[in-house]
Short mmCIF file of C-alpha atoms in Angstrom, two decimals:
data_model
loop_
_atom_site.label_atom_id
_atom_site.label_comp_id
_atom_site.label_asym_id
_atom_site.label_seq_id
_atom_site.Cartn_x
_atom_site.Cartn_y
_atom_site.Cartn_z
CA MET A 1094 -133.94 45.87 -83.50
CA LYS A 1095 -131.81 44.58 -86.32
CA LEU A 1096 -131.79 47.64 -88.58
CA LYS A 1097 -131.61 50.61 -86.24
CA GLY A 1098 -130.13 53.65 -87.95
CA ARG A 1099 -130.31 52.18 -91.45
CA VAL A 1100 -132.15 53.84 -94.32
CA ALA A 1101 -134.03 51.83 -96.95
CA ILE A 1102 -135.77 52.56 -100.24
CA VAL A 1103 -138.59 50.17 -101.10
CA THR A 1104 -140.19 50.55 -104.54
CA GLY A 1105 -143.78 49.52 -105.17
CA ALA A 1106 -144.41 49.92 -101.46
CA SER A 1107 -147.91 51.41 -101.29
CA SER A 1108 -149.47 47.95 -101.33
CA GLY A 1109 -148.75 44.26 -101.68
CA ILE A 1110 -145.31 42.78 -101.11
CA GLY A 1111 -143.57 46.16 -101.08
CA ARG A 1112 -145.83 47.36 -98.27
CA GLY A 1113 -145.07 44.17 -96.32
CA ILE A 1114 -141.35 44.74 -96.79
CA ALA A 1115 -141.53 48.41 -95.79
CA LEU A 1116 -143.43 47.56 -92.60
CA GLU A 1117 -141.06 44.76 -91.57
CA LEU A 1118 -137.98 46.94 -92.21
CA ALA A 1119 -139.57 49.74 -90.18
CA GLN A 1120 -140.43 47.29 -87.40
CA GLU A 1121 -136.69 46.53 -87.15
CA GLY A 1122 -135.82 50.21 -86.85
CA ALA A 1123 -135.01 51.21 -90.43
CA LYS A 1124 -136.16 54.55 -91.80
CA VAL A 1125 -138.03 53.81 -95.00
CA VAL A 1126 -138.43 55.76 -98.21
CA VAL A 1127 -141.73 54.37 -99.46
CA SER A 1128 -141.97 54.70 -103.22
CA ASP A 1129 -144.75 53.92 -105.68
CA ILE A 1130 -146.61 55.64 -108.48
CA THR A 1131 -149.27 56.70 -105.98
CA GLU A 1132 -149.51 56.75 -102.20
CA VAL A 1133 -153.03 55.26 -102.34
CA PRO A 1134 -152.92 51.48 -101.77
CA LYS A 1135 -154.53 49.09 -104.23
CA GLN A 1136 -157.42 46.88 -103.20
CA GLY A 1137 -157.67 43.44 -104.76
CA LYS A 1138 -160.71 41.30 -105.40
CA TYR A 1139 -159.18 38.26 -103.66
CA HIS A 1140 -156.75 39.88 -101.24
CA GLU A 1141 -155.99 43.25 -99.63
CA GLN A 1142 -159.68 44.18 -99.93
CA ASP A 1143 -159.52 46.43 -96.86
CA THR A 1144 -156.14 48.10 -97.36
CA THR A 1145 -156.76 51.83 -97.32
CA THR A 1146 -154.18 53.65 -95.19
CA PRO A 1147 -150.95 54.82 -96.83
CA THR A 1148 -147.87 52.76 -95.91
CA VAL A 1149 -146.14 55.73 -94.25
CA ALA A 1150 -149.10 56.12 -91.88
CA GLU A 1151 -148.77 52.44 -90.93
CA ILE A 1152 -145.02 52.89 -90.35
CA GLU A 1153 -145.75 55.83 -88.07
CA LYS A 1154 -148.27 53.71 -86.13
CA LEU A 1155 -145.38 51.30 -85.45
CA GLY A 1156 -143.39 54.22 -84.07
CA GLY A 1157 -141.16 54.25 -87.14
CA GLU A 1158 -140.13 56.90 -89.61
CA GLY A 1159 -140.93 57.00 -93.31
CA ILE A 1160 -141.47 59.33 -96.24
CA PHE A 1161 -143.37 58.79 -99.47
CA VAL A 1162 -141.68 59.62 -102.77
CA ALA A 1163 -143.65 59.11 -105.99
CA ALA A 1164 -141.65 57.41 -108.73
CA ASP A 1165 -142.17 55.42 -111.90
CA VAL A 1166 -139.15 53.12 -111.76
CA SER A 1167 -139.03 52.78 -115.54
CA ALA A 1168 -138.20 56.51 -115.85
CA GLU A 1169 -134.53 57.26 -115.27
CA SER A 1170 -135.02 60.83 -114.03
CA GLN A 1171 -137.60 59.67 -111.47
CA VAL A 1172 -135.31 56.96 -110.10
CA SER A 1173 -132.40 59.34 -109.73
CA ALA A 1174 -134.76 61.78 -107.97
CA LEU A 1175 -135.92 58.96 -105.67
CA VAL A 1176 -132.38 58.17 -104.58
CA LYS A 1177 -131.67 61.88 -104.11
CA ALA A 1178 -134.81 62.20 -101.95
CA SER A 1179 -133.46 59.48 -99.66
CA ILE A 1180 -130.14 61.26 -99.27
CA ASP A 1181 -131.82 64.67 -98.83
CA GLY A 1182 -134.35 63.26 -96.34
CA PHE A 1183 -132.22 60.93 -94.24
CA GLY A 1184 -128.61 61.71 -95.18
CA ARG A 1185 -127.74 58.20 -96.31
CA LEU A 1186 -128.88 55.00 -98.02
CA ASP A 1187 -128.10 51.48 -96.79
CA ILE A 1188 -130.75 49.24 -98.33
CA LEU A 1189 -132.35 49.27 -101.76
CA VAL A 1190 -135.33 46.98 -102.28
CA ASN A 1191 -136.33 46.79 -105.95
CA ASN A 1192 -139.84 45.44 -105.64
CA ALA A 1193 -142.03 47.45 -108.04
CA GLY A 1194 -143.58 45.22 -110.64
CA ILE A 1195 -146.62 44.61 -112.80
CA TYR A 1196 -148.13 41.40 -114.12
CA PHE A 1197 -150.41 40.44 -116.94
CA ASP A 1198 -151.10 36.98 -118.16
CA THR A 1199 -151.07 37.20 -121.95
CA GLY A 1200 -149.30 34.77 -124.26
CA ALA A 1201 -146.62 35.39 -126.88
CA VAL A 1202 -149.20 35.95 -129.62
CA THR A 1203 -151.47 38.18 -127.59
CA THR A 1204 -148.89 40.32 -125.77
CA SER A 1205 -148.56 43.65 -127.55
CA SER A 1206 -145.13 45.09 -128.19
CA GLU A 1207 -146.11 48.11 -126.05
CA ASP A 1208 -147.13 45.89 -123.14
CA TRP A 1209 -143.83 43.99 -123.42
CA ASP A 1210 -141.90 47.26 -123.21
CA ARG A 1211 -143.98 48.48 -120.27
CA LEU A 1212 -143.49 45.29 -118.23
CA ILE A 1213 -139.78 44.97 -119.05
CA GLY A 1214 -139.41 48.69 -118.29
CA ILE A 1215 -140.83 48.39 -114.79
CA ASN A 1216 -139.86 44.85 -113.75
CA LEU A 1217 -136.37 44.67 -115.26
CA LYS A 1218 -135.04 48.07 -116.35
CA GLY A 1219 -136.43 49.52 -113.13
CA VAL A 1220 -134.14 47.21 -111.15
CA PHE A 1221 -131.14 48.27 -113.23
CA LEU A 1222 -131.94 51.95 -112.75
CA GLY A 1223 -132.37 51.51 -109.02
CA VAL A 1224 -128.97 49.87 -108.68
CA LYS A 1225 -127.36 52.38 -111.05
CA TYR A 1226 -128.32 55.36 -108.92
CA ALA A 1227 -128.22 53.75 -105.47
CA LEU A 1228 -124.90 51.89 -105.68
CA PRO A 1229 -122.61 54.91 -105.18
CA HIS A 1230 -124.44 55.60 -101.90
CA LEU A 1231 -124.66 51.93 -100.84
CA ARG A 1232 -120.87 51.74 -101.21
CA GLN A 1233 -120.59 54.43 -98.49
CA SER A 1234 -122.69 52.35 -96.09
CA PRO A 1235 -121.10 49.94 -93.61
CA ALA A 1236 -123.84 47.45 -94.59
CA GLY A 1237 -124.93 48.25 -98.16
CA ARG A 1238 -127.61 45.90 -99.45
CA VAL A 1239 -129.44 45.39 -102.73
CA ILE A 1240 -132.51 43.19 -102.39
CA ASN A 1241 -134.35 42.42 -105.60
CA ILE A 1242 -137.76 40.81 -105.73
CA ALA A 1243 -137.96 38.24 -108.51
CA SER A 1244 -140.42 35.33 -108.50
CA VAL A 1245 -140.82 31.58 -108.70
CA HIS A 1246 -141.39 32.52 -112.37
CA SER A 1247 -137.63 33.21 -112.55
CA PHE A 1248 -137.12 29.47 -112.77
CA GLY A 1249 -139.81 28.27 -115.15
CA GLY A 1250 -142.40 29.10 -117.72
CA GLY A 1251 -146.11 29.70 -117.32
CA GLY A 1252 -146.43 33.40 -116.50
CA GLY A 1253 -146.40 34.82 -120.00
CA PRO A 1254 -143.29 35.76 -122.00
CA ALA A 1255 -142.74 39.25 -120.59
CA TYR A 1256 -143.07 38.40 -116.90
CA ALA A 1257 -141.02 35.20 -117.18
CA SER A 1258 -138.24 37.00 -119.06
CA ALA A 1259 -138.14 39.96 -116.71
CA LYS A 1260 -138.05 37.83 -113.57
CA ALA A 1261 -135.32 35.52 -114.92
CA GLY A 1262 -133.41 38.63 -115.92
CA VAL A 1263 -133.64 40.06 -112.41
CA LEU A 1264 -132.13 36.85 -111.03
CA ASN A 1265 -129.02 37.00 -113.15
CA MET A 1266 -128.67 40.77 -112.96
CA THR A 1267 -128.55 40.37 -109.18
CA ARG A 1268 -125.63 37.95 -109.48
CA ASP A 1269 -123.85 40.46 -111.67
CA THR A 1270 -124.50 43.26 -109.18
CA ALA A 1271 -123.20 41.00 -106.42
CA VAL A 1272 -119.89 40.50 -108.20
CA GLU A 1273 -119.54 44.19 -109.12
CA ALA A 1274 -120.43 45.54 -105.70
CA ALA A 1275 -118.62 42.97 -103.53
CA SER A 1276 -115.34 44.87 -103.39
CA ASP A 1277 -117.01 47.48 -101.18
CA GLY A 1278 -118.79 44.92 -99.04
CA VAL A 1279 -122.19 45.60 -100.66
CA THR A 1280 -124.28 42.45 -101.05
CA ALA A 1281 -127.00 41.78 -103.63
CA ASN A 1282 -129.57 39.01 -103.33
CA THR A 1283 -132.90 37.99 -104.79
CA ILE A 1284 -136.07 36.92 -103.04
CA CYS A 1285 -138.32 34.69 -105.16
CA PRO A 1286 -141.87 34.77 -103.81
CA GLY A 1287 -144.39 32.08 -104.57
CA TYR A 1288 -148.11 32.86 -104.37
CA ILE A 1289 -148.46 35.85 -102.05
CA GLU A 1290 -151.85 37.25 -101.07
CA THR A 1291 -151.79 40.63 -102.83
CA ALA A 1292 -153.86 42.57 -105.35
CA ILE A 1293 -151.54 41.48 -108.18
CA GLN A 1294 -153.35 38.11 -108.09
CA ASP A 1295 -156.43 39.84 -109.56
CA ALA A 1296 -154.99 38.80 -112.94
CA LEU A 1297 -155.76 35.17 -112.07
CA THR A 1298 -159.07 33.34 -112.40
CA PRO A 1299 -160.64 31.85 -109.24
CA ASP A 1300 -159.62 28.42 -110.56
CA GLN A 1301 -155.99 29.52 -110.81
CA VAL A 1302 -156.08 30.83 -107.24
CA GLU A 1303 -157.49 27.50 -106.09
CA LEU A 1304 -154.76 25.68 -108.01
CA ALA A 1305 -152.03 27.79 -106.33
CA ASN A 1306 -153.48 26.80 -102.97
CA LYS A 1307 -153.41 23.14 -103.91
CA MET A 1308 -149.88 23.23 -105.35
CA THR A 1309 -148.29 25.00 -102.34
CA PRO A 1310 -146.92 22.35 -99.93
CA LEU A 1311 -147.18 24.43 -96.72
CA PRO A 1312 -150.79 24.59 -95.54
CA ARG A 1313 -151.35 28.27 -96.35
CA LEU A 1314 -150.61 30.88 -99.00
CA GLY A 1315 -147.92 33.48 -98.50
CA LEU A 1316 -148.37 36.90 -96.96
CA PRO A 1317 -146.49 40.13 -97.71
CA ARG A 1318 -144.87 39.95 -94.28
CA ASP A 1319 -143.28 36.59 -95.20
CA ILE A 1320 -141.34 38.41 -97.90
CA GLY A 1321 -140.72 41.29 -95.49
CA ARG A 1322 -139.05 38.96 -93.01
CA ALA A 1323 -136.80 37.55 -95.71
CA ALA A 1324 -135.87 41.11 -96.68
CA VAL A 1325 -135.00 41.86 -93.04
CA PHE A 1326 -132.78 38.78 -93.06
CA PHE A 1327 -130.84 39.92 -96.15
CA ALA A 1328 -130.61 43.47 -94.80
CA SER A 1329 -129.42 42.40 -91.36
CA ASP A 1330 -125.98 41.43 -90.10
CA ASP A 1331 -127.16 37.78 -90.13
CA ALA A 1332 -126.64 37.80 -93.90
CA GLN A 1333 -123.39 39.76 -94.20
CA TRP A 1334 -121.61 36.89 -96.04
CA VAL A 1335 -124.58 36.05 -98.23
CA THR A 1336 -124.38 37.59 -101.70
CA GLY A 1337 -125.41 36.72 -105.25
CA THR A 1338 -128.00 34.24 -104.03
CA ALA A 1339 -131.69 33.60 -104.63
CA LEU A 1340 -134.04 32.66 -101.81
CA PRO A 1341 -137.43 31.19 -102.67
CA VAL A 1342 -140.10 32.20 -100.13
CA ASP A 1343 -142.79 30.08 -101.61
CA GLY A 1344 -144.19 27.61 -99.08
CA GLY A 1345 -142.20 24.89 -100.82
CA LEU A 1346 -143.64 25.48 -104.30
CA LEU A 1347 -140.26 25.05 -106.03
CA ALA A 1348 -139.08 22.02 -104.07
CA PRO A 1349 -141.00 19.20 -105.82
CA VAL A 1350 -140.05 17.72 -109.18
CA MET A 1351 -143.74 17.80 -110.10
CA PRO A 1352 -145.76 20.34 -108.08
CA GLY A 1353 -148.84 18.77 -106.56
CA TYR A 1354 -147.56 15.28 -107.19
CA MET B 1449 -140.26 44.21 -80.91
CA CYS B 1450 -137.03 42.92 -79.38
CA ALA B 1451 -138.40 39.52 -78.41
CA LEU B 1452 -135.96 36.64 -78.47
CA ARG B 1453 -136.02 34.88 -81.81
CA LEU B 1454 -136.13 31.30 -80.47
CA GLU B 1455 -138.02 31.88 -77.23
CA GLY B 1456 -139.45 28.62 -75.89
CA LYS B 1457 -137.86 26.46 -78.59
CA VAL B 1458 -135.77 23.35 -78.12
CA ALA B 1459 -133.03 22.70 -80.67
CA LEU B 1460 -130.74 19.74 -81.23
CA ILE B 1461 -127.54 20.61 -83.11
CA THR B 1462 -125.11 17.97 -84.33
CA GLY B 1463 -121.41 18.65 -84.74
CA ALA B 1464 -121.72 21.41 -82.16
CA ALA B 1465 -118.70 20.78 -79.92
CA ILE B 1466 -116.45 23.50 -81.33
CA GLY B 1467 -118.07 26.51 -79.71
CA ILE B 1468 -115.48 27.40 -77.11
CA GLU B 1469 -114.89 31.06 -76.33
CA GLY B 1470 -111.55 32.32 -77.59
CA GLU B 1471 -111.04 29.47 -80.09
CA VAL B 1472 -111.89 29.38 -83.79
CA MET B 1473 -115.44 28.03 -83.85
CA GLY B 1474 -117.13 25.43 -86.00
CA ILE B 1475 -120.47 26.19 -87.60
CA GLY B 1476 -122.34 23.93 -85.17
CA GLY B 1477 -120.67 25.42 -82.12
CA ALA B 1478 -121.29 28.99 -83.27
CA SER B 1479 -124.93 28.05 -83.93
CA ALA B 1480 -125.34 26.56 -80.45
CA ARG B 1481 -124.10 29.80 -78.87
CA LEU B 1482 -126.30 31.99 -81.07
CA PHE B 1483 -129.39 29.83 -80.53
CA ALA B 1484 -128.97 29.93 -76.74
CA ARG B 1485 -128.52 33.71 -76.83
CA GLU B 1486 -131.84 33.88 -78.71
CA GLY B 1487 -133.65 31.88 -76.03
CA ALA B 1488 -133.42 28.28 -77.27
CA LYS B 1489 -132.65 25.30 -75.10
CA VAL B 1490 -129.87 23.61 -77.04
CA ILE B 1491 -128.85 19.98 -77.10
CA VAL B 1492 -125.20 20.18 -78.10
CA THR B 1493 -124.21 16.88 -79.72
CA ASP B 1494 -120.90 15.70 -81.12
CA LEU B 1495 -118.40 12.86 -81.16
CA ASP B 1496 -116.00 15.09 -79.22
CA THR B 1497 -117.25 14.76 -75.65
CA GLU B 1498 -114.57 16.91 -74.05
CA ARG B 1499 -115.13 19.98 -76.21
CA GLY B 1500 -118.89 19.39 -76.39
CA GLU B 1501 -119.20 19.44 -72.62
CA THR B 1502 -117.07 22.56 -72.42
CA THR B 1503 -119.21 24.33 -75.03
CA ALA B 1504 -122.45 23.40 -73.24
CA ALA B 1505 -121.02 24.33 -69.84
CA GLN B 1506 -119.84 27.71 -71.13
CA ILE B 1507 -123.27 28.46 -72.58
CA GLU B 1508 -124.88 27.57 -69.24
CA ALA B 1509 -122.31 29.55 -67.24
CA GLU B 1510 -122.86 32.66 -69.35
CA GLY B 1511 -126.48 32.68 -68.19
CA THR B 1512 -127.85 32.99 -71.72
CA PRO B 1513 -131.65 33.22 -71.94
CA GLY B 1514 -131.74 29.64 -73.26
CA GLY B 1515 -129.41 26.96 -72.02
CA ALA B 1516 -127.48 23.93 -73.17
CA VAL B 1517 -126.80 20.33 -72.37
CA PHE B 1518 -124.26 18.05 -74.07
CA VAL B 1519 -125.19 14.60 -75.37
CA PRO B 1520 -122.58 12.46 -77.15
CA LEU B 1521 -123.73 11.42 -80.61
CA ASN B 1522 -122.31 9.53 -83.53
CA VAL B 1523 -124.78 10.55 -86.26
CA THR B 1524 -124.23 7.34 -88.22
CA ASP B 1525 -125.64 5.20 -85.38
CA GLU B 1526 -129.44 4.94 -85.19
CA GLN B 1527 -129.54 3.85 -81.54
CA GLN B 1528 -127.47 6.85 -80.52
CA TRP B 1529 -129.91 9.11 -82.37
CA GLU B 1530 -132.84 7.58 -80.53
CA ARG B 1531 -131.04 8.16 -77.25
CA ALA B 1532 -130.06 11.75 -78.05
CA ILE B 1533 -133.57 12.71 -79.11
CA ALA B 1534 -135.08 10.97 -76.08
CA THR B 1535 -132.71 12.97 -73.87
CA ALA B 1536 -133.74 16.20 -75.59
CA VAL B 1537 -137.41 15.49 -75.01
CA SER B 1538 -136.99 14.25 -71.43
CA THR B 1539 -134.76 17.20 -70.50
CA TYR B 1540 -136.68 20.02 -72.16
CA GLY B 1541 -140.11 18.51 -72.87
CA ARG B 1542 -140.17 18.94 -76.65
CA LEU B 1543 -138.15 19.23 -79.86
CA ASP B 1544 -138.74 22.04 -82.35
CA ILE B 1545 -135.51 22.44 -84.27
CA LEU B 1546 -132.89 20.04 -85.64
CA VAL B 1547 -129.68 21.35 -87.19
CA HIS B 1548 -127.55 18.82 -89.05
CA CYS B 1549 -124.09 20.25 -88.78
CA ALA B 1550 -121.93 17.17 -88.11
CA GLY B 1551 -119.47 16.67 -90.91
CA THR B 1552 -116.03 15.59 -91.91
CA ALA B 1553 -114.10 16.46 -95.01
CA ALA B 1554 -111.47 14.85 -97.15
CA ALA B 1555 -109.82 15.87 -100.38
CA GLY B 1556 -109.47 13.31 -103.13
CA THR B 1557 -110.06 12.86 -106.84
CA VAL B 1558 -112.28 10.03 -108.07
CA GLU B 1559 -109.28 7.74 -108.52
CA ASN B 1560 -107.68 8.71 -105.20
CA THR B 1561 -110.78 8.14 -103.09
CA ALA B 1562 -110.75 4.86 -101.18
CA VAL B 1563 -114.05 3.01 -100.89
CA ASP B 1564 -114.12 3.26 -97.11
CA GLU B 1565 -113.55 7.03 -97.36
CA TRP B 1566 -116.56 7.19 -99.70
CA ASP B 1567 -118.67 5.11 -97.33
CA GLY B 1568 -117.63 7.25 -94.37
CA MET B 1569 -118.64 10.49 -96.11
CA MET B 1570 -122.00 9.04 -97.10
CA ALA B 1571 -122.59 7.69 -93.60
CA VAL B 1572 -122.08 11.06 -91.92
CA HIS B 1573 -123.61 13.48 -94.42
CA ALA B 1574 -126.38 11.41 -96.01
CA LYS B 1575 -127.34 8.62 -93.60
CA GLY B 1576 -126.79 10.85 -90.56
CA VAL B 1577 -129.16 13.48 -91.90
CA PHE B 1578 -131.73 10.81 -92.76
CA LEU B 1579 -131.57 9.12 -89.34
CA GLY B 1580 -131.82 12.33 -87.34
CA THR B 1581 -134.72 13.67 -89.36
CA LYS B 1582 -136.50 10.33 -89.18
CA HIS B 1583 -136.44 10.29 -85.40
CA ALA B 1584 -137.08 14.01 -84.90
CA ILE B 1585 -140.19 14.30 -87.08
CA PRO B 1586 -142.60 12.55 -84.65
CA HIS B 1587 -141.66 15.02 -81.90
CA MET B 1588 -141.97 18.01 -84.22
CA ARG B 1589 -145.41 16.75 -85.23
CA LYS B 1590 -146.34 16.66 -81.53
CA ALA B 1591 -145.07 20.23 -81.13
CA GLY B 1592 -147.37 21.35 -83.99
CA GLY B 1593 -144.52 21.97 -86.43
CA GLY B 1594 -140.78 22.30 -86.59
CA SER B 1595 -137.73 23.30 -88.56
CA VAL B 1596 -134.93 21.09 -89.84
CA VAL B 1597 -131.83 22.82 -91.16
CA VAL B 1598 -129.33 20.76 -93.13
CA VAL B 1599 -125.84 22.20 -93.40
CA SER B 1600 -124.82 21.23 -96.91
CA SER B 1601 -122.13 23.03 -98.92
CA ILE B 1602 -121.55 24.94 -102.14
CA ASP B 1603 -120.00 21.63 -103.20
CA ALA B 1604 -123.58 20.34 -103.50
CA LEU B 1605 -124.25 23.03 -106.14
CA VAL B 1606 -121.08 23.14 -108.22
CA GLY B 1607 -118.13 20.86 -108.74
CA GLY B 1608 -114.91 21.38 -106.85
CA SER B 1609 -111.44 20.31 -107.80
CA HIS B 1610 -111.09 18.29 -104.59
CA GLY B 1611 -113.35 16.15 -102.48
CA THR B 1612 -115.21 13.64 -104.66
CA ALA B 1613 -116.96 11.84 -101.83
CA TYR B 1614 -117.60 15.06 -99.90
CA SER B 1615 -119.34 16.67 -102.90
CA ALA B 1616 -121.46 13.60 -103.55
CA ALA B 1617 -122.48 13.29 -99.90
CA LYS B 1618 -123.35 16.99 -99.64
CA GLY B 1619 -125.38 16.67 -102.84
CA ALA B 1620 -127.29 13.81 -101.27
CA SER B 1621 -128.18 15.91 -98.23
CA ARG B 1622 -129.40 18.73 -100.50
CA SER B 1623 -131.83 16.45 -102.37
CA PHE B 1624 -132.92 14.78 -99.14
CA THR B 1625 -133.87 18.23 -97.85
CA LYS B 1626 -136.25 18.93 -100.72
CA SER B 1627 -137.84 15.51 -100.53
CA ALA B 1628 -138.44 15.76 -96.78
CA ALA B 1629 -139.70 19.34 -97.19
CA ILE B 1630 -142.52 18.21 -99.45
CA GLN B 1631 -143.42 15.18 -97.35
CA TYR B 1632 -143.92 17.14 -94.12
CA ALA B 1633 -144.97 20.62 -95.33
CA ALA B 1634 -148.65 19.91 -94.67
CA GLU B 1635 -147.74 19.35 -91.02
CA ASN B 1636 -145.88 22.64 -90.85
CA ILE B 1637 -142.51 20.97 -90.51
CA ARG B 1638 -140.07 22.94 -92.64
CA VAL B 1639 -136.85 21.48 -94.05
CA ASN B 1640 -134.21 23.71 -95.65
CA SER B 1641 -130.53 23.52 -96.48
CA VAL B 1642 -127.73 26.04 -96.13
CA HIS B 1643 -124.71 26.00 -98.42
CA PRO B 1644 -121.64 27.60 -96.89
CA GLY B 1645 -118.69 28.55 -99.04
CA TYR B 1646 -115.18 28.91 -97.64
CA THR B 1647 -115.53 29.22 -93.89
CA ASP B 1648 -112.61 29.48 -91.51
CA THR B 1649 -113.37 26.54 -89.21
CA PRO B 1650 -110.98 24.03 -87.60
CA LEU B 1651 -112.24 21.43 -90.12
CA ALA B 1652 -111.54 23.67 -93.12
CA ARG B 1653 -108.09 24.55 -91.76
CA LYS B 1654 -107.28 20.86 -91.66
CA VAL B 1655 -108.40 20.22 -95.25
CA VAL B 1656 -106.68 23.30 -96.66
CA SER B 1657 -103.44 22.46 -94.90
CA GLU B 1658 -103.52 19.11 -96.72
CA ILE B 1659 -104.06 20.83 -100.07
CA MET B 1660 -101.30 23.32 -99.31
CA ALA B 1661 -98.89 20.65 -98.10
CA ASP B 1662 -97.12 20.75 -101.49
CA GLY B 1663 -96.31 24.42 -100.95
CA SER B 1664 -99.13 25.88 -103.06
CA SER B 1665 -100.85 29.04 -101.81
CA ASP B 1666 -104.34 29.17 -100.29
CA PRO B 1667 -106.55 28.76 -103.37
CA ARG B 1668 -109.70 30.10 -101.75
CA ILE B 1669 -109.61 33.85 -101.29
CA PRO B 1670 -109.07 34.89 -104.94
CA ARG B 1671 -112.29 33.01 -105.78
CA VAL B 1672 -114.46 34.96 -103.31
CA PRO B 1673 -116.01 38.23 -104.51
CA LEU B 1674 -116.18 39.50 -100.90
CA ARG B 1675 -112.40 38.73 -100.79
CA ARG B 1676 -112.25 36.94 -97.47
CA LEU B 1677 -113.26 33.73 -95.72
CA ALA B 1678 -116.38 33.57 -93.59
CA VAL B 1679 -116.25 33.01 -89.86
CA ALA B 1680 -118.61 30.38 -88.45
CA GLN B 1681 -120.81 33.04 -86.84
CA GLU B 1682 -121.70 34.30 -90.33
CA ILE B 1683 -123.10 30.88 -91.23
CA ALA B 1684 -124.91 30.60 -87.90
CA GLY B 1685 -126.94 33.76 -88.68
CA PRO B 1686 -128.74 32.28 -91.70
CA ILE B 1687 -129.19 28.97 -89.83
CA LEU B 1688 -130.90 30.89 -87.04
CA PHE B 1689 -133.13 32.65 -89.58
CA LEU B 1690 -134.29 29.35 -91.10
CA ALA B 1691 -134.79 27.77 -87.67
CA SER B 1692 -136.93 30.66 -86.45
CA ASP B 1693 -140.52 31.59 -87.22
CA GLU B 1694 -139.17 34.47 -89.33
CA ALA B 1695 -138.84 31.85 -92.09
CA SER B 1696 -142.31 30.41 -91.55
CA TYR B 1697 -143.11 30.37 -95.30
CA ILE B 1698 -139.73 28.99 -96.40
CA THR B 1699 -139.36 25.28 -97.00
CA GLY B 1700 -137.39 23.14 -99.44
CA ALA B 1701 -135.14 26.15 -100.07
CA GLU B 1702 -131.37 26.37 -100.20
CA VAL B 1703 -129.64 29.37 -98.69
CA VAL B 1704 -126.20 29.95 -100.14
CA ILE B 1705 -123.73 31.72 -97.83
CA ASP B 1706 -120.58 31.98 -99.88
CA GLY B 1707 -119.51 35.60 -100.26
CA GLY B 1708 -120.61 35.46 -103.89
CA ILE B 1709 -118.54 32.48 -105.11
CA THR B 1710 -121.35 30.72 -106.96
CA ALA B 1711 -122.80 33.95 -108.38
CA GLN B 1712 -119.81 34.26 -110.73
#
């Protein structure tokens, strides 16, 4: 087991990518603080239709240890309470995975100012708040890690102004965290998922889902555990000299000059 | 849960001779040792027959779950590639993983770089990667998929003050990686690059000693946020990750392993 004795916080971990990350970290021996706005997993219309058990119950089935802590990552007091819950529950914090995020596909004209603030609050400010409160504890760890979940949308347009801005922001914030935290051996990296089979894809039309399938070079779409394995890599000793980087886990989506060409 | 990460896999690694216990290791040598510990059968290849045989023999003698055999290989020679890959397949029955680690380095500005130095860099880092991949793909197809890992450099991402030909050749291998990734993704053959920063290998020691020959201090460490050089084993870890099924959805990607240099 690569992460025995380590303690991780994963935000947005009741379903989707966060759940996949929490399970893979637990599989490698980490104790996981599972955080989300609710413990009840989402069901999607395309994917995750049958997900019903809470993530902590799945961790326990693997023989692992986890606790659920409710938090809205856009609220400062809730993020500081989340970090405190990790310290109170497990006595330490080694890995912070900022995964919580929302998506809606509206354009510049149709996105309301309130929706912009909500998305930026969760997808971007939430990452900042997580690092702000976790970093003092990560600095105490022999293997402190920040792992932020951005997107292939970090690199290009097409996801609406709020999502594209937030995800590009996460990418560069991670580099900044990497430079700031390096002196204590803490690393910070970004994972940039392509199309992953989760309930967040409910925002897409069936035609858009079909298009994603066609555009992805590898002969399948991504699964939450694909992102989970990349998170294990960054958290593990394999990646101790890797910091400030971005890893696409996208089935090759970003590699072509013209996707689908 | 604690299964070996390359169980049943056969891997050919170029530039893998410098993996001798007790000596400073090269990236290829450290990868060969790590791969064998994780269950892979490793074809250690290099120009340096003496050290390559020692590395392979030490891996075998340690009784690692995998094993190793040495095959001499000049990566710029197509016939030698054909022979090396044929040996891999006849010895171990298949080929799943190819790691392009063979490399040389030279410092030189545009004006100071001789044409044969330029050609030599391109031959090893660009043509060598092309030839090996070309001859490995048919065997990976037979195996139902595979993983090619190209060891490029941060010099493929940003400019350096030294090493014109080296930077250009490493840039070529980076673009090659993405092109090959797209071509073979449908067949589940993944192609990714890694981009090490300053790593304390025998090759790097040689280059830096040339730069420091005029009495200047080691220019590297102040540029690294993690404030130290990497050891080869720290580059081998990410190579192992990309080679293994843990990275089964990752292709055409570049993994930077530089202690934060290019994040600044």
